[in-house]
Coordinates of N, CA and C in Angstrom, one line a residue:
M1 N 38.8 -41.5 -1.5 CA 38.3 -41.2 -2.7 C 36.7 -40.7 -2.5
A2 N 36.2 -39.7 -3.1 CA 34.8 -39.2 -2.9 C 34.0 -40.1 -3.6
A3 N 32.7 -40.1 -2.9 CA 31.7 -40.9 -3.6 C 30.9 -40.2 -4.7
A4 N 30.6 -40.9 -5.7 CA 30.2 -40.3 -6.9 C 28.8 -39.7 -6.5
E5 N 28.3 -38.6 -7.1 CA 26.9 -38.1 -7.0 C 25.8 -39.1 -7.6
P6 N 24.9 -39.2 -6.7 CA 23.8 -40.1 -7.4 C 23.2 -39.6 -8.4
T7 N 22.7 -40.3 -9.3 CA 22.0 -39.9 -10.6 C 20.6 -40.3 -10.6
P8 N 19.6 -39.3 -11.0 CA 18.2 -39.7 -10.8 C 17.9 -41.0 -11.7
L9 N 17.1 -41.8 -11.2 CA 16.5 -42.9 -12.1 C 15.9 -42.5 -13.1
R10 N 16.0 -42.9 -14.3 CA 15.2 -42.5 -15.7 C 14.4 -43.8 -16.0
R11 N 13.1 -43.2 -16.2 CA 12.1 -44.3 -16.5 C 11.9 -44.3 -18.0
P12 N 11.6 -45.3 -18.6 CA 11.2 -45.3 -19.9 C 10.2 -44.1 -20.3
R13 N 10.3 -43.6 -21.6 CA 9.4 -42.7 -22.0 C 7.8 -43.0 -21.9
A14 N 7.6 -44.2 -22.1 CA 6.2 -44.6 -22.0 C 5.6 -44.5 -20.6
D15 N 6.5 -44.9 -19.6 CA 6.2 -44.8 -18.3 C 5.9 -43.2 -17.8
Q16 N 7.1 -42.5 -18.1 CA 6.9 -41.0 -17.9 C 5.6 -40.5 -18.5
A17 N 5.3 -40.9 -19.7 CA 4.0 -40.3 -20.5 C 2.8 -40.7 -19.6
R18 N 2.8 -41.9 -19.1 CA 1.7 -42.5 -18.4 C 1.5 -41.6 -17.2
L19 N 2.6 -41.4 -16.5 CA 2.6 -40.6 -15.2 C 2.2 -39.1 -15.4
V20 N 2.7 -38.6 -16.5 CA 2.2 -37.3 -16.8 C 0.8 -37.1 -17.1
A21 N 0.2 -38.2 -17.9 CA -1.3 -38.4 -18.2 C -2.2 -38.4 -16.9
D22 N -1.6 -39.2 -16.0 CA -2.3 -39.6 -14.8 C -2.4 -38.4 -14.0
V23 N -1.3 -37.5 -14.0 CA -1.5 -36.1 -13.2 C -2.2 -35.2 -13.9
L24 N -2.2 -35.0 -15.0 CA -3.1 -34.2 -16.0 C -4.5 -34.6 -15.9
R25 N -4.9 -35.9 -16.0 CA -6.2 -36.4 -15.7 C -6.7 -36.0 -14.5
H26 N -6.0 -36.1 -13.4 CA -6.6 -35.8 -12.0 C -6.7 -34.5 -11.9
Q27 N -5.8 -33.6 -12.6 CA -6.1 -32.2 -12.3 C -7.3 -31.7 -13.2
I28 N -7.6 -32.3 -14.3 CA -8.8 -31.8 -15.1 C -9.9 -32.3 -14.6
H29 N -9.9 -33.5 -13.8 CA -11.3 -33.9 -13.0 C -11.2 -33.0 -11.7
A30 N -10.4 -32.5 -11.1 CA -10.4 -31.7 -10.0 C -10.8 -30.3 -10.5
G31 N -10.8 -29.8 -11.9 CA -11.1 -28.5 -12.3 C -10.1 -27.6 -12.3
A32 N -8.9 -28.1 -12.3 CA -7.6 -27.2 -12.3 C -7.6 -26.3 -13.6
Y33 N -8.1 -26.9 -14.7 CA -8.3 -26.2 -16.2 C -9.8 -25.9 -16.3
A34 N -10.4 -25.3 -15.4 CA -11.8 -25.0 -15.6 C -12.1 -24.0 -16.8
D35 N -10.9 -23.1 -16.9 CA -11.0 -22.3 -17.9 C -10.8 -22.7 -19.3
G36 N -10.6 -24.1 -19.3 CA -10.4 -24.7 -20.6 C -8.9 -25.0 -21.1
G37 N -8.2 -24.0 -21.1 CA -6.9 -24.1 -21.6 C -5.7 -24.8 -20.9
L38 N -5.1 -25.6 -21.4 CA -3.8 -26.3 -20.8 C -2.6 -25.5 -21.2
P39 N -1.5 -25.7 -20.3 CA -0.3 -25.1 -20.8 C 0.1 -25.7 -22.1
S40 N 1.1 -24.9 -22.5 CA 1.8 -25.4 -23.8 C 2.7 -26.6 -23.7
E41 N 2.9 -27.5 -24.7 CA 3.8 -28.7 -24.5 C 5.2 -28.3 -24.0
Q42 N 5.6 -27.1 -24.2 CA 6.9 -26.7 -23.6 C 6.8 -26.3 -22.2
D43 N 5.9 -25.7 -21.7 CA 5.5 -25.6 -20.3 C 5.4 -26.8 -19.5
L44 N 4.6 -27.7 -20.0 CA 4.2 -29.0 -19.4 C 5.5 -29.8 -19.3
A45 N 6.5 -29.8 -20.4 CA 7.7 -30.4 -20.3 C 8.7 -30.0 -19.3
A46 N 8.6 -28.7 -19.1 CA 9.4 -28.0 -18.0 C 8.8 -28.5 -16.6
E47 N 7.5 -28.2 -16.5 CA 6.9 -28.6 -15.2 C 7.1 -30.0 -14.8
F48 N 7.1 -31.0 -15.6 CA 7.2 -32.3 -15.2 C 8.6 -32.8 -15.4
F49 N 9.7 -32.0 -15.9 CA 11.0 -32.3 -16.3 C 10.9 -33.6 -17.2
V50 N 10.4 -33.6 -18.3 CA 10.3 -34.6 -19.2 C 10.4 -33.9 -20.7
S51 N 10.8 -34.7 -21.9 CA 10.8 -34.1 -23.1 C 9.4 -33.8 -23.6
R52 N 9.4 -33.0 -24.5 CA 8.1 -32.6 -25.3 C 7.6 -33.7 -25.9
N53 N 8.3 -34.8 -26.6 CA 7.8 -36.0 -27.0 C 7.0 -36.8 -25.9
T54 N 7.6 -36.9 -24.6 CA 6.8 -37.5 -23.7 C 5.5 -36.8 -23.5
V55 N 5.6 -35.5 -23.5 CA 4.2 -34.6 -23.1 C 3.3 -34.9 -24.3
R56 N 3.7 -35.0 -25.5 CA 3.0 -35.3 -26.6 C 2.2 -36.6 -26.6
E57 N 3.1 -37.6 -26.1 CA 2.5 -39.0 -25.9 C 1.5 -38.8 -24.8
A58 N 1.6 -38.2 -23.6 CA 0.6 -38.1 -22.5 C -0.5 -37.4 -22.9
L59 N -0.4 -36.3 -23.9 CA -1.7 -35.6 -24.4 C -2.4 -36.5 -25.5
T60 N -1.8 -37.2 -26.1 CA -2.4 -38.0 -27.2 C -3.3 -39.2 -26.3
T61 N -2.8 -39.7 -25.3 CA -3.6 -40.7 -24.4 C -4.8 -40.0 -23.9
L62 N -4.9 -38.8 -23.4 CA -5.8 -38.0 -22.9 C -6.9 -37.4 -23.9
K63 N -6.4 -37.4 -25.2 CA -7.4 -37.0 -26.5 C -8.0 -38.2 -26.7
E64 N -7.2 -39.6 -26.7 CA -8.1 -40.7 -27.0 C -9.0 -41.1 -26.0
E65 N -8.8 -40.6 -24.8 CA -9.9 -40.8 -23.8 C -11.0 -39.8 -23.9
G66 N -10.9 -38.8 -24.6 CA -11.9 -37.8 -24.8 C -11.8 -36.8 -23.8
L67 N -10.8 -36.6 -23.0 CA -10.7 -35.5 -22.0 C -10.2 -34.2 -22.5
I68 N -9.4 -34.2 -23.7 CA -8.9 -33.1 -24.3 C -9.1 -33.0 -25.5
E69 N -9.2 -31.8 -26.3 CA -9.1 -31.5 -27.9 C -7.7 -30.9 -28.0
R70 N -7.2 -31.0 -29.2 CA -6.1 -30.5 -29.7 C -6.2 -30.1 -31.2
G71 N -5.8 -28.9 -31.5 CA -5.9 -28.4 -32.8 C -4.8 -27.3 -33.2
P72 N -4.5 -27.2 -34.4 CA -3.6 -26.4 -34.8 C -4.0 -24.9 -34.7
R73 N -3.2 -24.1 -34.2 CA -3.6 -22.7 -33.7 C -4.5 -22.6 -32.7
T74 N -5.3 -23.4 -32.2 CA -6.3 -23.4 -31.1 C -5.6 -24.1 -29.9
G75 N -4.4 -24.8 -30.0 CA -3.9 -25.2 -28.7 C -4.6 -26.5 -28.2
T76 N -4.4 -26.7 -26.8 CA -5.1 -28.0 -26.2 C -5.8 -27.4 -25.1
H77 N -7.0 -27.9 -25.1 CA -8.0 -27.4 -24.0 C -8.8 -28.8 -23.6
V78 N -9.5 -28.5 -22.4 CA -10.3 -29.7 -22.1 C -11.4 -29.7 -22.9
A79 N -11.9 -30.9 -23.3 CA -12.9 -31.0 -24.0 C -14.3 -30.7 -23.3
L80 N -15.3 -30.3 -24.0 CA -16.6 -30.1 -23.3 C -17.3 -31.3 -23.2
R81 N -17.5 -31.9 -21.9 CA -18.3 -33.1 -21.9 C -19.8 -33.0 -22.3
K82 N -20.1 -34.1 -22.9 CA -21.5 -34.1 -23.3 C -22.0 -35.1 -22.2
Y83 N -23.2 -34.5 -21.7 CA -24.0 -35.2 -20.7 C -25.2 -35.8 -21.3
E84 N -25.4 -37.1 -21.3 CA -26.6 -37.8 -21.8 C -27.2 -38.6 -20.7
H85 N -28.5 -38.4 -20.4 CA -29.3 -39.4 -19.6 C -30.6 -39.3 -20.2
G86 N -31.4 -40.5 -19.8 CA -32.8 -40.6 -20.2 C -33.5 -39.7 -19.3
L87 N -34.5 -39.4 -20.0 CA -35.6 -38.5 -19.6 C -36.4 -39.2 -18.3
D88 N -36.1 -40.5 -18.1 CA -36.7 -41.1 -17.1 C -35.9 -40.9 -15.7
A89 N -34.7 -40.3 -15.9 CA -33.8 -40.0 -14.7 C -33.6 -38.6 -14.4
L90 N -34.0 -38.3 -13.1 CA -33.8 -36.9 -12.7 C -32.4 -36.9 -11.9
L91 N -31.5 -36.0 -12.5 CA -30.0 -36.1 -11.8 C -30.0 -34.6 -11.5
G92 N -29.2 -34.5 -10.1 CA -28.9 -33.4 -9.7 C -27.5 -32.9 -10.1
L93 N -27.1 -31.7 -9.9 CA -25.8 -31.2 -10.3 C -24.7 -32.1 -9.9
K94 N -24.7 -32.5 -8.8 CA -23.6 -33.3 -8.2 C -23.3 -34.7 -9.1
E95 N -24.5 -35.3 -9.4 CA -24.5 -36.4 -10.1 C -24.3 -36.2 -11.6
T96 N -24.7 -35.1 -12.0 CA -24.3 -34.7 -13.5 C -22.9 -34.5 -13.7
F97 N -22.2 -33.8 -12.8 CA -20.8 -33.5 -12.9 C -19.9 -34.3 -12.1
K98 N -20.4 -35.5 -11.8 CA -19.6 -36.4 -11.0 C -18.3 -36.8 -11.9
G99 N -17.1 -36.9 -11.3 CA -15.9 -37.2 -12.2 C -15.5 -36.2 -13.0
Y100 N -16.0 -35.1 -12.9 CA -15.6 -33.8 -13.8 C -15.1 -32.8 -12.9
C101 N -16.0 -32.4 -12.2 CA -15.6 -31.2 -11.4 C -16.4 -31.2 -10.1
E102 N -16.0 -30.6 -9.0 CA -16.7 -30.7 -7.7 C -17.9 -29.7 -7.7
V103 N -19.0 -30.1 -7.3 CA -20.1 -29.1 -7.2 C -20.4 -28.9 -5.7
W104 N -20.3 -27.5 -5.3 CA -20.5 -27.3 -3.8 C -21.4 -26.0 -3.6
N105 N -21.9 -25.9 -2.6 CA -22.9 -24.7 -2.3 C -22.5 -23.9 -1.2
E106 N -22.7 -22.6 -1.5 CA -22.5 -21.7 -0.3 C -24.0 -21.2 0.1
V107 N -24.3 -21.5 1.2 CA -25.6 -21.0 1.7 C -25.5 -19.7 2.3
R108 N -26.2 -18.7 1.6 CA -26.1 -17.3 1.8 C -27.1 -16.8 2.8
V109 N -28.4 -17.4 2.7 CA -29.5 -16.9 3.5 C -30.3 -18.1 3.9
I110 N -30.6 -18.1 5.1 CA -31.7 -19.2 5.5 C -32.5 -18.4 6.6
Q111 N -33.8 -18.4 6.3 CA -34.5 -17.6 7.3 C -36.2 -17.8 7.1
E112 N -36.7 -17.5 7.9 CA -38.3 -17.6 8.0 C -38.9 -16.2 7.7
V113 N -39.8 -16.3 6.5 CA -40.2 -14.9 5.9 C -41.6 -15.3 5.7
N114 N -42.4 -14.2 5.4 CA -43.7 -14.2 5.0 C -43.7 -14.4 3.4
A115 N -44.4 -15.3 2.9 CA -44.5 -15.9 1.5 C -45.0 -14.8 0.7
P116 N -44.0 -14.3 -0.2 CA -44.5 -13.5 -1.3 C -45.9 -14.1 -2.0
P117 N -46.7 -13.2 -2.6 CA -48.0 -13.8 -3.1 C -47.8 -14.9 -4.2
A118 N -46.8 -14.9 -4.9 CA -46.7 -15.9 -6.0 C -46.4 -17.3 -5.5
V119 N -45.4 -17.3 -4.2 CA -45.0 -18.4 -3.7 C -46.1 -18.9 -2.9
A120 N -46.9 -18.2 -2.1 CA -47.9 -18.8 -1.4 C -48.9 -19.4 -2.3
H121 N -49.2 -18.9 -3.4 CA -50.2 -19.5 -4.6 C -49.5 -20.8 -4.9
R122 N -48.2 -20.9 -5.4 CA -47.6 -22.2 -5.8 C -47.6 -23.2 -4.7
L123 N -47.5 -22.7 -3.4 CA -47.4 -23.7 -2.4 C -48.8 -24.0 -1.7
R124 N -49.7 -23.3 -2.3 CA -51.1 -23.6 -1.8 C -51.1 -23.1 -0.3
L125 N -50.8 -21.9 -0.1 CA -50.6 -21.3 1.3 C -51.6 -20.2 1.3
D126 N -51.8 -19.6 2.5 CA -52.6 -18.5 2.7 C -51.5 -17.3 2.4
P127 N -51.9 -16.2 1.6 CA -51.0 -15.2 1.6 C -50.4 -14.7 2.7
G128 N -49.0 -14.6 2.6 CA -48.2 -14.1 4.0 C -48.1 -15.2 4.9
A129 N -48.4 -16.3 4.6 CA -48.0 -17.5 5.6 C -46.5 -17.6 5.6
R130 N -46.1 -18.1 6.7 CA -44.5 -18.1 7.2 C -44.1 -19.3 6.3
V131 N -42.9 -19.1 5.6 CA -42.2 -20.1 4.8 C -40.6 -20.0 5.2
I132 N -39.9 -21.0 4.8 CA -38.5 -21.0 5.1 C -37.9 -20.6 3.6
F133 N -37.0 -19.4 3.8 CA -36.4 -19.1 2.4 C -34.9 -19.4 2.6
I134 N -34.5 -20.1 1.5 CA -33.1 -20.4 1.5 C -32.5 -19.8 0.1
E135 N -31.2 -19.2 0.2 CA -30.6 -18.8 -1.0 C -29.3 -19.3 -0.7
R136 N -29.0 -19.9 -1.9 CA -27.5 -20.5 -1.9 C -26.8 -20.3 -3.2
L137 N -25.6 -20.1 -3.4 CA -24.8 -19.9 -4.4 C -24.0 -21.4 -4.8
R138 N -24.5 -21.8 -6.1 CA -23.8 -23.2 -6.3 C -22.8 -23.0 -7.3
Y139 N -21.6 -23.6 -6.9 CA -20.3 -23.7 -7.7 C -20.1 -24.7 -8.5
L140 N -19.3 -24.7 -9.6 CA -18.8 -25.7 -10.4 C -17.4 -25.6 -10.1
G141 N -16.8 -26.4 -9.4 CA -15.2 -26.1 -9.1 C -15.1 -24.8 -8.5
D142 N -14.4 -23.7 -8.9 CA -14.4 -22.4 -8.2 C -15.1 -21.4 -8.9
L143 N -15.8 -21.8 -9.9 CA -16.7 -20.9 -10.6 C -18.1 -20.8 -10.3
P144 N -18.7 -19.6 -10.1 CA -20.2 -19.6 -9.7 C -21.0 -20.0 -10.8
L145 N -21.9 -21.0 -10.4 CA -23.0 -21.6 -11.6 C -24.3 -20.9 -11.5
S146 N -24.9 -20.9 -10.2 CA -26.2 -20.5 -10.2 C -26.5 -19.9 -8.9
L147 N -27.5 -18.9 -8.8 CA -27.9 -18.5 -7.4 C -29.3 -19.1 -7.4
D148 N -29.5 -20.0 -6.3 CA -30.8 -20.6 -6.2 C -31.6 -20.1 -5.0
K149 N -32.8 -19.8 -5.2 CA -33.6 -19.2 -4.3 C -34.8 -20.3 -4.0
T150 N -34.9 -20.8 -2.8 CA -35.9 -22.0 -2.4 C -36.9 -21.3 -1.5
Y151 N -38.0 -21.7 -1.4 CA -39.0 -21.5 -0.4 C -39.6 -22.9 -0.1
L152 N -39.6 -23.0 1.2 CA -40.3 -24.5 1.8 C -41.2 -24.1 2.7
T153 N -42.1 -24.9 2.8 CA -43.2 -25.0 3.8 C -42.7 -25.2 5.1
S154 N -43.1 -24.4 6.2 CA -42.6 -24.4 7.7 C -42.5 -25.9 8.2
D155 N -43.3 -26.8 7.6 CA -43.5 -28.0 8.2 C -42.4 -28.9 8.0
V156 N -41.5 -28.6 7.3 CA -40.2 -29.3 6.9 C -39.3 -29.3 8.0
G157 N -39.3 -28.2 8.8 CA -38.6 -28.1 10.0 C -38.4 -26.7 10.5
E158 N -37.4 -26.6 11.4 CA -37.4 -25.1 11.9 C -36.0 -24.6 11.3
V159 N -35.9 -23.3 11.4 CA -34.7 -22.5 11.0 C -33.7 -22.5 11.9

């Protein structure tokens, strides 16, 4: 007599919804939906092998957490985060976007140059003094955010 085919274990819908919400939450924090739009309920149901009701329950959880917004005809998208901090705190990009999206830098140029007149004036140096020039492209997830150009006095170190 042949052995019966094993059947996959089914979890209660609440457990499945919690799992789907956990995965989506992780993906949102990792910047997977940096463009803002999430797949449709039908696509998510197919991706996770669950019912649309399970997906709706997971999305409701994420909406209650403030991670997503849902609306008729607008679909489901990542909520824009509101960043609030006191004026007494100076936060960098990494601190500002912690838990939302990875911030990373691509150093494009680092070299010793003659200070342009405006830079020499701001750094209280003689015109043409040698300074360290750093140009870096800053990313939020995989999206370019800013091109930063920094001039440092040469007493901070060598190139």
